[in-house]
C-alpha positions as YAML, in Angstrom:
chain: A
units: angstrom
residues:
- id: 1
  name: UNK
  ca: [183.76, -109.94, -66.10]
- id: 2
  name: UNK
  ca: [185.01, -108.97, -69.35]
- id: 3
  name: UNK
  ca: [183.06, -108.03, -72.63]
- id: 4
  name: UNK
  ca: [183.47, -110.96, -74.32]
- id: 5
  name: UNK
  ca: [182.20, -113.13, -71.50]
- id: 6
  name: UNK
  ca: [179.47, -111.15, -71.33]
- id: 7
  name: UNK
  ca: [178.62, -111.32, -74.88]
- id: 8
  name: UNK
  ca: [179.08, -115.08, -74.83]
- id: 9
  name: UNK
  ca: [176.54, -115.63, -71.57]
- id: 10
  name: UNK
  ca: [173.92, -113.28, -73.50]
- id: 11
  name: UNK
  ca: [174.24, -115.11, -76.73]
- id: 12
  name: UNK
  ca: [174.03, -118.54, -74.82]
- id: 13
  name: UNK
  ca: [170.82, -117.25, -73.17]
- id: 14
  name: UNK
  ca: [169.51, -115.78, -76.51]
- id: 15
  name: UNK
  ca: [170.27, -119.82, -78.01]
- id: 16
  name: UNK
  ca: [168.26, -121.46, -74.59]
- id: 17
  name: UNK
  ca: [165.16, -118.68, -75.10]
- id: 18
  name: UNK
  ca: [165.10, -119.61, -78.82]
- id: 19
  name: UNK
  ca: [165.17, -123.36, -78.36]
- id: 20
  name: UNK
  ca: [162.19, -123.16, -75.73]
- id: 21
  name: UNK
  ca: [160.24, -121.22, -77.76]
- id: 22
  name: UNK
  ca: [160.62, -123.91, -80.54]
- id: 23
  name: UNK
  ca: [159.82, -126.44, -78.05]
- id: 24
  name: UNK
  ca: [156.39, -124.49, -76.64]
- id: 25
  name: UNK
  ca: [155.41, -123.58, -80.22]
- id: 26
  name: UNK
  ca: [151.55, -123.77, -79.75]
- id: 27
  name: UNK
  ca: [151.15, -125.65, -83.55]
- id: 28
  name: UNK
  ca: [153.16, -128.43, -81.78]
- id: 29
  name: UNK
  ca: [151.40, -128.81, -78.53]
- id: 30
  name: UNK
  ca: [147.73, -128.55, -79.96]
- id: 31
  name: UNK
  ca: [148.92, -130.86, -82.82]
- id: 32
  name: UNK
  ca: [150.17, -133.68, -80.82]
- id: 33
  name: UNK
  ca: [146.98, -133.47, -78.63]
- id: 34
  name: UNK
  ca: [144.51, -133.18, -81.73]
- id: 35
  name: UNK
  ca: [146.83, -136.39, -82.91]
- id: 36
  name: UNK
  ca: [146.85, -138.10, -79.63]
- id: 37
  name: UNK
  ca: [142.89, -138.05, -79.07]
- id: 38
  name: UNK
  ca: [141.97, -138.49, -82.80]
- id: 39
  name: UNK
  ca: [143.77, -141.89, -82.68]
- id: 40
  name: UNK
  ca: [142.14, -142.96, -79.28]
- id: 41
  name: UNK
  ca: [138.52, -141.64, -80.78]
- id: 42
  name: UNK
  ca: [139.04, -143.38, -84.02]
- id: 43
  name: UNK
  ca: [140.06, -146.85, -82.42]
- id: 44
  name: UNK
  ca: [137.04, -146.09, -80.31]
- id: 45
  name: UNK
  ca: [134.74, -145.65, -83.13]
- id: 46
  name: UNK
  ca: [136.02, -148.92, -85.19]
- id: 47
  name: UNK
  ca: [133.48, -151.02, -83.63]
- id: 48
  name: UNK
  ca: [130.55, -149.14, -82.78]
- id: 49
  name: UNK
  ca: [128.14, -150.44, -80.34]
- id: 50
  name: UNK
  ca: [124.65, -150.78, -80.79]
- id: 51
  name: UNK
  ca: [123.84, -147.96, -78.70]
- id: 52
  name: UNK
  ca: [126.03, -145.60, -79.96]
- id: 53
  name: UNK
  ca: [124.76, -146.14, -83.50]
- id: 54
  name: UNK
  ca: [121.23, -145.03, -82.00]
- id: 55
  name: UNK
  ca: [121.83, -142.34, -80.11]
- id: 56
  name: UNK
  ca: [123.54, -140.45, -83.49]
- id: 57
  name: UNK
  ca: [121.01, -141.96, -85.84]
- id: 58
  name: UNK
  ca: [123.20, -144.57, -87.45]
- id: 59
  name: UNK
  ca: [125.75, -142.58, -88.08]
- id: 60
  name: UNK
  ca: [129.15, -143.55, -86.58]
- id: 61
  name: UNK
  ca: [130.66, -140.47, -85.04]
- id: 62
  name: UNK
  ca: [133.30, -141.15, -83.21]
- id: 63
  name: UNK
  ca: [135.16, -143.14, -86.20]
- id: 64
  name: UNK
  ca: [134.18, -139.21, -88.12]
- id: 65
  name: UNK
  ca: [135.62, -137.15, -85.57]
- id: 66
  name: UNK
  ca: [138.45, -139.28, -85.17]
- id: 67
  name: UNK
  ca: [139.39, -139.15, -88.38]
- id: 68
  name: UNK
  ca: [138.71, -135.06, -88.40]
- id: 69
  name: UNK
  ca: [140.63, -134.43, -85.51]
- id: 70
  name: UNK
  ca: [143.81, -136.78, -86.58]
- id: 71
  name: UNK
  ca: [143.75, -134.63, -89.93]
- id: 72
  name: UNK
  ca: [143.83, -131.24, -88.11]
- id: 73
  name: UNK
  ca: [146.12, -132.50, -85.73]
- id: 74
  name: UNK
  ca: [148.46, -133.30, -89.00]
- id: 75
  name: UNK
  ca: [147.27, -130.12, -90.59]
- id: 76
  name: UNK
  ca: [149.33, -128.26, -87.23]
- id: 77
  name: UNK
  ca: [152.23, -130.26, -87.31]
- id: 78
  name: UNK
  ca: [152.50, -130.45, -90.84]
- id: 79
  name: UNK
  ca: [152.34, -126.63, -90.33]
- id: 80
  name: UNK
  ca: [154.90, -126.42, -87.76]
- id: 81
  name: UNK
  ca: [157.40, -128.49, -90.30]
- id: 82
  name: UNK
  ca: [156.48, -126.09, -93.04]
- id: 83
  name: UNK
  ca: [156.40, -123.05, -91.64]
- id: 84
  name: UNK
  ca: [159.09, -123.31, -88.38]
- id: 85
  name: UNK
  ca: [159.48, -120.31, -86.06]
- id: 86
  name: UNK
  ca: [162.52, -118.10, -86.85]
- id: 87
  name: UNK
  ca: [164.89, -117.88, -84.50]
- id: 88
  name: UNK
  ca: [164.75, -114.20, -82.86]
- id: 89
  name: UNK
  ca: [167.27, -111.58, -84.49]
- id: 90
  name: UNK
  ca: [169.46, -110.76, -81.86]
- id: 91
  name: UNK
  ca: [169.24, -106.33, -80.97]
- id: 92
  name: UNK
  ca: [172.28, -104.53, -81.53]
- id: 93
  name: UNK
  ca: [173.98, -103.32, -78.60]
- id: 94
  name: UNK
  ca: [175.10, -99.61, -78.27]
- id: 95
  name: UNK
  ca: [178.87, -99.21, -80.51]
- id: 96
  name: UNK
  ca: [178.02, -102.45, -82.44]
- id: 97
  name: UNK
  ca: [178.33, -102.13, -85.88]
- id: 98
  name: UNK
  ca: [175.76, -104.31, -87.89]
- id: 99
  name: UNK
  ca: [177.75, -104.56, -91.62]
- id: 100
  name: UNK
  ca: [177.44, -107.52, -93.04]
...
């Protein structure tokens, strides 16, 4: 194998690594759950049963922590959008010189 190929396989590997760290990025993952189960709790708390209302003293908690956990959710993937992970600076190898 030649130099170059060798160079090209690393930098192809360096690409796949970045890429799945994008795709694993925590914000992303706890986001879309946070999302995901704020929508179900907040459809769940729309119409309140009776006994629900008086086991939390009238007060309609799941529509409240629906709604909290569908803003944090945002809140992470608004984050994420924001604030994206950098892709990792490749490491010089030994004779490479870095001008640019």
């Amino acid at each position: 194998m030649s130099e170059h190929e060798v160079q090209r396989e690393v930098s192809e590997l360096q690409a796949k690594s970045a890429t799945a760290a994008r795709i694993f990025d925590l914000r992303r993952i706890i986001g879309g759950l946070f999302v995901l189960y704020g929508i179900i709790v907040t459809i769940a708390g729309i119409n309140p049963s009776d006994s629900s209302l008086d086991k939390s003293a009238g007060i309609n908690i799941n529509l409240w922590t629906g709604l909290g956990m569908l803003l944090l959710g945002i809140f992470f993937l608004a984050w994420l959008k924001l604030r994206p992970t950098p892709p990792p600076v490749p490491e010089p190898t030994p004779g490479e010189d870095r001008t640019e």
